[in-house]
PDB file of C-alpha atoms in Angstrom:
ATOM      1  CA  MET R   1      66.454-101.964  79.061  1.00 47.00           C
ATOM      2  CA  ASN R   2      67.241-104.733  81.058  1.00 46.00           C
ATOM      3  CA  ILE R   3      69.275-107.148  79.672  1.00 46.00           C
ATOM      4  CA  CYS R   4      68.399-110.920  79.225  1.00 46.00           C
ATOM      5  CA  PHE R   5      70.595-113.668  78.227  1.00 45.00           C
ATOM      6  CA  PHE R   6      67.957-116.458  77.705  1.00 51.00           C
ATOM      7  CA  PRO R   7      66.313-116.098  74.306  1.00 53.00           C
ATOM      8  CA  ARG R   8      62.876-116.792  75.213  1.00 57.00           C
ATOM      9  CA  CYS R   9      63.244-114.001  77.888  1.00 70.00           C
ATOM     10  CA  GLN R  10      64.958-111.676  75.149  1.00 74.00           C
ATOM     11  CA  LEU R  11      61.970-112.464  73.031  1.00 72.00           C
ATOM     12  CA  GLN R  12      59.621-111.901  75.600  1.00 79.00           C
ATOM     13  CA  GLU R  13      61.017-108.406  76.750  1.00 84.00           C
ATOM     14  CA  LEU R  14      61.512-107.257  72.854  1.00 82.00           C
ATOM     15  CA  ALA R  15      57.985-108.144  72.067  1.00 83.00           C
ATOM     16  CA  THR R  16      56.878-106.402  75.103  1.00 85.00           C
ATOM     17  CA  GLN R  17      58.840-103.352  73.982  1.00 87.00           C
ATOM     18  CA  LEU R  18      57.283-103.584  70.521  1.00 85.00           C
ATOM     19  CA  ILE R  19      53.752-104.171  71.472  1.00 87.00           C
ATOM     20  CA  ASP R  20      54.507-100.968  73.910  1.00 86.00           C
ATOM     21  CA  LEU R  21      55.919 -98.793  70.655  1.00 86.00           C
ATOM     22  CA  TRP R  22      53.397-100.113  68.400  1.00 84.00           C
ATOM     23  CA  ASN R  23      50.475 -98.832  71.016  1.00 85.00           C
ATOM     24  CA  LEU R  24      52.448 -95.911  71.847  1.00 79.00           C
ATOM     25  CA  MET R  25      52.275 -95.042  68.218  1.00 78.00           C
ATOM     26  CA  ASP R  26      49.153 -96.389  66.797  1.00 81.00           C
ATOM     27  CA  THR R  27      51.041 -98.530  64.122  1.00 85.00           C
ATOM     28  CA  PRO R  28      48.527-100.171  61.831  1.00 88.00           C
ATOM     29  CA  ASP R  29      47.703-103.611  62.091  1.00 89.00           C
ATOM     30  CA  GLU R  30      49.639-104.850  58.986  1.00 91.00           C
ATOM     31  CA  GLU R  31      53.414-103.545  60.334  1.00 86.00           C
ATOM     32  CA  ARG R  32      52.181-105.444  63.340  1.00 84.00           C
ATOM     33  CA  ASP R  33      51.528-108.435  61.654  1.00 85.00           C
ATOM     34  CA  LEU R  34      54.932-108.805  60.347  1.00 82.00           C
ATOM     35  CA  PHE R  35      55.928-109.477  63.880  1.00 80.00           C
ATOM     36  CA  ASN R  36      53.052-112.021  64.770  1.00 77.00           C
ATOM     37  CA  HIS R  37      55.853-114.611  65.328  1.00 72.00           C
ATOM     38  CA  VAL R  38      57.615-112.727  67.913  1.00 74.00           C
ATOM     39  CA  THR R  39      54.877-111.253  69.849  1.00 72.00           C
ATOM     40  CA  CYS R  40      52.590-114.605  69.725  1.00 69.00           C
ATOM     41  CA  ASN R  41      55.447-115.869  72.453  1.00 64.00           C
ATOM     42  CA  ILE R  42      54.985-112.775  75.024  1.00 63.00           C
ATOM     43  CA  SER R  43      53.867-114.670  77.616  1.00 60.00           C
ATOM     44  CA  ALA R  44      54.435-118.533  77.177  1.00 58.00           C
ATOM     45  CA  SER R  45      57.041-120.735  78.833  1.00 57.00           C
ATOM     46  CA  VAL R  46      59.742-122.434  77.096  1.00 53.00           C
ATOM     47  CA  ASP R  47      57.627-125.381  77.308  1.00 53.00           C
ATOM     48  CA  GLU R  48      54.632-123.668  75.673  1.00 57.00           C
ATOM     49  CA  VAL R  49      57.054-122.162  72.364  1.00 53.00           C
ATOM     50  CA  THR R  50      56.590-125.356  69.660  1.00 54.00           C
ATOM     51  CA  THR R  51      57.120-123.158  66.595  1.00 59.00           C
ATOM     52  CA  PRO R  52      60.363-124.311  65.093  1.00 52.00           C
ATOM     53  CA  GLY R  53      63.093-121.359  65.358  1.00 53.00           C
ATOM     54  CA  ALA R  54      60.959-119.358  67.385  1.00 52.00           C
ATOM     55  CA  LEU R  55      63.763-118.604  69.608  1.00 56.00           C
ATOM     56  CA  ALA R  56      66.660-118.351  67.193  1.00 64.00           C
ATOM     57  CA  ARG R  57      69.039-115.343  67.047  1.00 75.00           C
ATOM     58  CA  ASP R  58      68.426-114.006  63.522  1.00 78.00           C
ATOM     59  CA  LEU R  59      64.771-114.146  65.203  1.00 75.00           C
ATOM     60  CA  ILE R  60      65.780-112.053  68.138  1.00 77.00           C
ATOM     61  CA  LYS R  61      67.990-109.634  66.283  1.00 85.00           C
ATOM     62  CA  GLN R  62      64.732-109.080  64.031  1.00 84.00           C
ATOM     63  CA  ALA R  63      63.100-107.885  66.649  1.00 82.00           C
ATOM     64  CA  GLU R  64      66.088-106.146  68.395  1.00 86.00           C
ATOM     65  CA  VAL R  65      66.970-104.085  64.611  1.00 89.00           C
ATOM     66  CA  GLU R  66      62.485-103.195  65.053  1.00 87.00           C
ATOM     67  CA  VAL R  67      62.478-102.303  68.361  1.00 87.00           C
ATOM     68  CA  ASP R  68      65.447 -99.651  67.862  1.00 88.00           C
ATOM     69  CA  ARG R  69      63.622 -98.245  64.599  1.00 87.00           C
ATOM     70  CA  LEU R  70      60.233 -97.670  66.211  1.00 86.00           C
ATOM     71  CA  ASP R  71      62.857 -96.063  69.123  1.00 82.00           C
ATOM     72  CA  GLN R  72      64.095 -93.699  66.564  1.00 81.00           C
ATOM     73  CA  LEU R  73      60.852 -93.183  65.386  1.00 83.00           C
ATOM     74  CA  LYS R  74      59.082 -92.386  68.267  1.00 80.00           C
ATOM     75  CA  ALA R  75      60.116 -88.813  68.907  1.00 75.00           C
ATOM     76  CA  SER R  76      59.213 -87.708  65.064  1.00 78.00           C
ATOM     77  CA  ARG R  77      56.350 -89.948  65.243  1.00 81.00           C
ATOM     78  CA  MET R  78      54.972 -88.433  68.816  1.00 82.00           C
ATOM     79  CA  LYS R  79      55.614 -84.814  67.783  1.00 84.00           C
ATOM     80  CA  GLU R  80      52.643 -85.769  65.233  1.00 86.00           C
ATOM     81  CA  ILE R  81      50.279 -87.119  67.390  1.00 87.00           C
ATOM     82  CA  ALA R  82      50.564 -84.758  69.729  1.00 89.00           C
ATOM     83  CA  PHE R  83      49.900 -81.987  67.145  1.00 91.00           C
ATOM     84  CA  LYS R  84      47.192 -84.058  65.709  1.00 93.00           C
ATOM     85  CA  LYS R  85      46.189 -83.775  69.455  1.00 93.00           C
ATOM     86  CA  GLN R  86      46.504 -80.505  69.758  1.00 94.00           C
ATOM     87  CA  SER R  87      44.651 -79.331  66.646  1.00 95.00           C
ATOM     88  CA  GLU R  88      41.920 -81.405  68.162  1.00 95.00           C
ATOM     89  CA  LEU R  89      41.799 -79.284  71.076  1.00 95.00           C
ATOM     90  CA  GLU R  90      42.085 -75.996  69.043  1.00 94.00           C
ATOM     91  CA  GLU R  91      39.109 -77.106  67.234  1.00 94.00           C
ATOM     92  CA  ILE R  92      36.934 -77.803  69.687  1.00 93.00           C
ATOM     93  CA  TYR R  93      38.091 -75.188  71.716  1.00 91.00           C
ATOM     94  CA  ALA R  94      37.191 -72.776  69.053  1.00 91.00           C
ATOM     95  CA  ARG R  95      33.683 -74.298  68.520  1.00 87.00           C
ATOM     96  CA  ALA R  96      33.328 -73.806  72.152  1.00 87.00           C
ATOM     97  CA  HIS R  97      34.334 -69.858  71.538  1.00 84.00           C
ATOM     98  CA  VAL R  98      37.090 -70.662  73.946  1.00 86.00           C
ATOM     99  CA  GLU R  99      40.399 -68.248  72.922  1.00 88.00           C
ATOM    100  CA  THR R 100      43.431 -70.251  73.502  1.00 87.00           C
ATOM    101  CA  ASN R 101      47.270 -69.673  72.640  1.00 90.00           C
ATOM    102  CA  PRO R 102      47.861 -72.254  70.101  1.00 88.00           C
ATOM    103  CA  GLU R 103      51.393 -70.961  68.954  1.00 91.00           C
ATOM    104  CA  SER R 104      52.563 -71.614  72.831  1.00 91.00           C
ATOM    105  CA  ALA R 105      50.522 -74.398  73.454  1.00 90.00           C
ATOM    106  CA  ARG R 106      52.659 -76.206  70.032  1.00 89.00           C
ATOM    107  CA  GLU R 107      56.017 -74.440  71.484  1.00 91.00           C
ATOM    108  CA  ARG R 108      55.194 -76.162  74.332  1.00 89.00           C
ATOM    109  CA  ILE R 109      54.903 -79.463  72.945  1.00 88.00           C
ATOM    110  CA  MET R 110      57.860 -79.362  71.208  1.00 86.00           C
ATOM    111  CA  SER R 111      60.202 -78.531  74.052  1.00 88.00           C
ATOM    112  CA  LEU R 112      58.469 -81.371  76.281  1.00 86.00           C
ATOM    113  CA  ILE R 113      59.584 -83.575  73.231  1.00 83.00           C
ATOM    114  CA  ASP R 114      62.576 -82.792  72.625  1.00 82.00           C
ATOM    115  CA  SER R 115      64.221 -82.378  76.175  1.00 85.00           C
ATOM    116  CA  GLY R 116      63.010 -86.305  76.451  1.00 78.00           C
ATOM    117  CA  ASN R 117      61.730 -85.234  80.303  1.00 83.00           C
ATOM    118  CA  VAL R 118      58.423 -86.285  79.573  1.00 82.00           C
ATOM    119  CA  GLU R 119      57.419 -89.886  79.321  1.00 81.00           C
ATOM    120  CA  PRO R 120      54.757 -89.678  75.639  1.00 77.00           C
ATOM    121  CA  THR R 121      52.564 -91.704  77.232  1.00 78.00           C
ATOM    122  CA  GLU R 122      52.136 -89.502  79.810  1.00 87.00           C
ATOM    123  CA  LEU R 123      51.910 -86.291  77.127  1.00 87.00           C
ATOM    124  CA  LEU R 124      49.661 -87.952  75.376  1.00 87.00           C
ATOM    125  CA  ALA R 125      47.162 -89.188  78.219  1.00 90.00           C
ATOM    126  CA  ASP R 126      47.452 -85.535  79.272  1.00 93.00           C
ATOM    127  CA  MET R 127      46.636 -84.625  76.298  1.00 93.00           C
ATOM    128  CA  ASP R 128      43.845 -86.658  76.145  1.00 95.00           C
ATOM    129  CA  SER R 129      42.799 -85.711  79.489  1.00 95.00           C
ATOM    130  CA  GLN R 130      42.507 -82.320  78.056  1.00 94.00           C
ATOM    131  CA  ILE R 131      40.162 -82.887  75.059  1.00 95.00           C
ATOM    132  CA  ALA R 132      37.909 -84.994  77.305  1.00 96.00           C
ATOM    133  CA  LYS R 133      37.781 -81.456  79.858  1.00 94.00           C
ATOM    134  CA  ALA R 134      37.655 -79.236  76.484  1.00 93.00           C
ATOM    135  CA  LYS R 135      34.816 -81.465  75.180  1.00 94.00           C
ATOM    136  CA  GLU R 136      32.920 -81.130  78.815  1.00 93.00           C
ATOM    137  CA  GLU R 137      33.102 -77.662  78.752  1.00 89.00           C
ATOM    138  CA  ALA R 138      31.956 -77.129  75.267  1.00 88.00           C
ATOM    139  CA  PHE R 139      29.262 -79.184  76.115  1.00 89.00           C
ATOM    140  CA  SER R 140      28.441 -76.737  79.008  1.00 88.00           C
ATOM    141  CA  ARG R 141      28.300 -74.152  76.812  1.00 86.00           C
ATOM    142  CA  LYS R 142      26.370 -75.740  74.251  1.00 86.00           C
ATOM    143  CA  ASP R 143      23.119 -74.225  75.052  1.00 86.00           C
ATOM    144  CA  ILE R 144      24.272 -71.113  75.564  1.00 86.00           C
ATOM    145  CA  LEU R 145      26.154 -70.777  72.230  1.00 83.00           C
ATOM    146  CA  ASP R 146      22.837 -72.338  70.270  1.00 86.00           C
ATOM    147  CA  ARG R 147      20.943 -69.790  72.074  1.00 90.00           C
ATOM    148  CA  VAL R 148      23.209 -66.693  70.841  1.00 86.00           C
ATOM    149  CA  GLU R 149      23.167 -68.404  67.626  1.00 87.00           C
ATOM    150  CA  LYS R 150      19.613 -68.506  67.297  1.00 92.00           C
ATOM    151  CA  TRP R 151      19.763 -64.654  68.618  1.00 92.00           C
ATOM    152  CA  MET R 152      22.097 -63.777  65.320  1.00 91.00           C
ATOM    153  CA  SER R 153      20.036 -65.943  63.216  1.00 92.00           C
ATOM    154  CA  ALA R 154      17.332 -63.502  64.490  1.00 92.00           C
ATOM    155  CA  SER R 155      19.756 -60.228  64.302  1.00 92.00           C
ATOM    156  CA  GLU R 156      20.537 -61.399  60.965  1.00 93.00           C
ATOM    157  CA  ILE R 157      16.936 -61.489  59.765  1.00 92.00           C
ATOM    158  CA  LEU R 158      15.801 -57.973  61.339  1.00 92.00           C
ATOM    159  CA  GLU R 159      18.722 -56.797  59.700  1.00 94.00           C
ATOM    160  CA  LEU R 160      17.771 -58.450  56.231  1.00 93.00           C
ATOM    161  CA  ASP R 161      14.430 -57.351  56.656  1.00 92.00           C
ATOM    162  CA  GLU R 162      15.493 -53.622  57.824  1.00 94.00           C
ATOM    163  CA  ASN R 163      17.623 -53.193  54.371  1.00 94.00           C
ATOM    164  CA  LEU R 164      14.527 -54.530  52.183  1.00 94.00           C
ATOM    165  CA  ASN R 165      12.182 -51.674  54.417  1.00 93.00           C
ATOM    166  CA  LYS R 166      15.212 -49.118  53.502  1.00 95.00           C
ATOM    167  CA  ALA R 167      15.078 -50.249  50.054  1.00 93.00           C
ATOM    168  CA  PHE R 168      11.521 -50.418  49.100  1.00 94.00           C
ATOM    169  CA  HIS R 169      11.025 -47.250  51.320  1.00 94.00           C
ATOM    170  CA  GLU R 170      14.384 -45.670  48.611  1.00 94.00           C
ATOM    171  CA  PHE R 171      12.267 -47.385  45.443  1.00 94.00           C
ATOM    172  CA  LYS R 172       8.812 -45.827  46.876  1.00 94.00           C
ATOM    173  CA  LYS R 173      10.741 -42.066  46.981  1.00 94.00           C
ATOM    174  CA  ASN R 174      11.792 -42.602  43.569  1.00 92.00           C
ATOM    175  CA  LEU R 175       9.036 -43.913  42.255  1.00 92.00           C
ATOM    176  CA  ARG R 176       7.310 -40.747  43.710  1.00 92.00           C
ATOM    177  CA  ARG R 177      10.054 -38.026  42.131  1.00 92.00           C
ATOM    178  CA  HIS R 178       9.758 -40.236  38.587  1.00 91.00           C
ATOM    179  CA  MET R 179       6.227 -40.132  38.769  1.00 90.00           C
ATOM    180  CA  GLN R 180       5.975 -36.430  39.296  1.00 90.00           C
ATOM    181  CA  LEU R 181       8.458 -35.593  36.687  1.00 88.00           C
ATOM    182  CA  CYS R 182       6.292 -37.387  34.136  1.00 88.00           C
ATOM    183  CA  LEU R 183       3.814 -34.964  35.630  1.00 86.00           C
ATOM    184  CA  GLN R 184       5.604 -32.141  34.701  1.00 86.00           C
ATOM    185  CA  VAL R 185       6.479 -33.202  31.587  1.00 84.00           C
ATOM    186  CA  LEU R 186       2.796 -33.858  30.541  1.00 80.00           C
ATOM    187  CA  ASP R 187       1.424 -30.657  32.040  1.00 71.00           C
TER     188      ASP R 187
END
């Protein structure tokens, strides 16, 4: 964090950090609205800031506290978002019948986030890229998977037909035996 001693500069820096953290963590608008008074002056010059108290020390302190709070939440929230994206990736691969190792992927995500060696935005961008590639691969397999699904449906129908034929022949055989027994009893 660059240190800036001018209130407008500090406020702009804090507003930028707030926006970056909000975007990173998909913060809902309701939560963002609580700090509109900070972010609305992000690109304003000193002359353009006309709201009374907009550069007050307590306002700057309030923004600093929020940035610190969001920084602390970032690691746990990043894991949550990364795992959500990993689940989406696993679902895409499962529908495309691509085998993956979800446990090792989740362990890799945990170690990357815990180590702090990766920028969270880069990790999420990489995961979005993986999801896009998985969707492309799933789309390229769609025709084949549709054909396999139709073939499997046809196979199930044929198997059902064979089972019905067997049951029908078994019924006819049992009916013949029953009729023969009835005829023997009548003689």
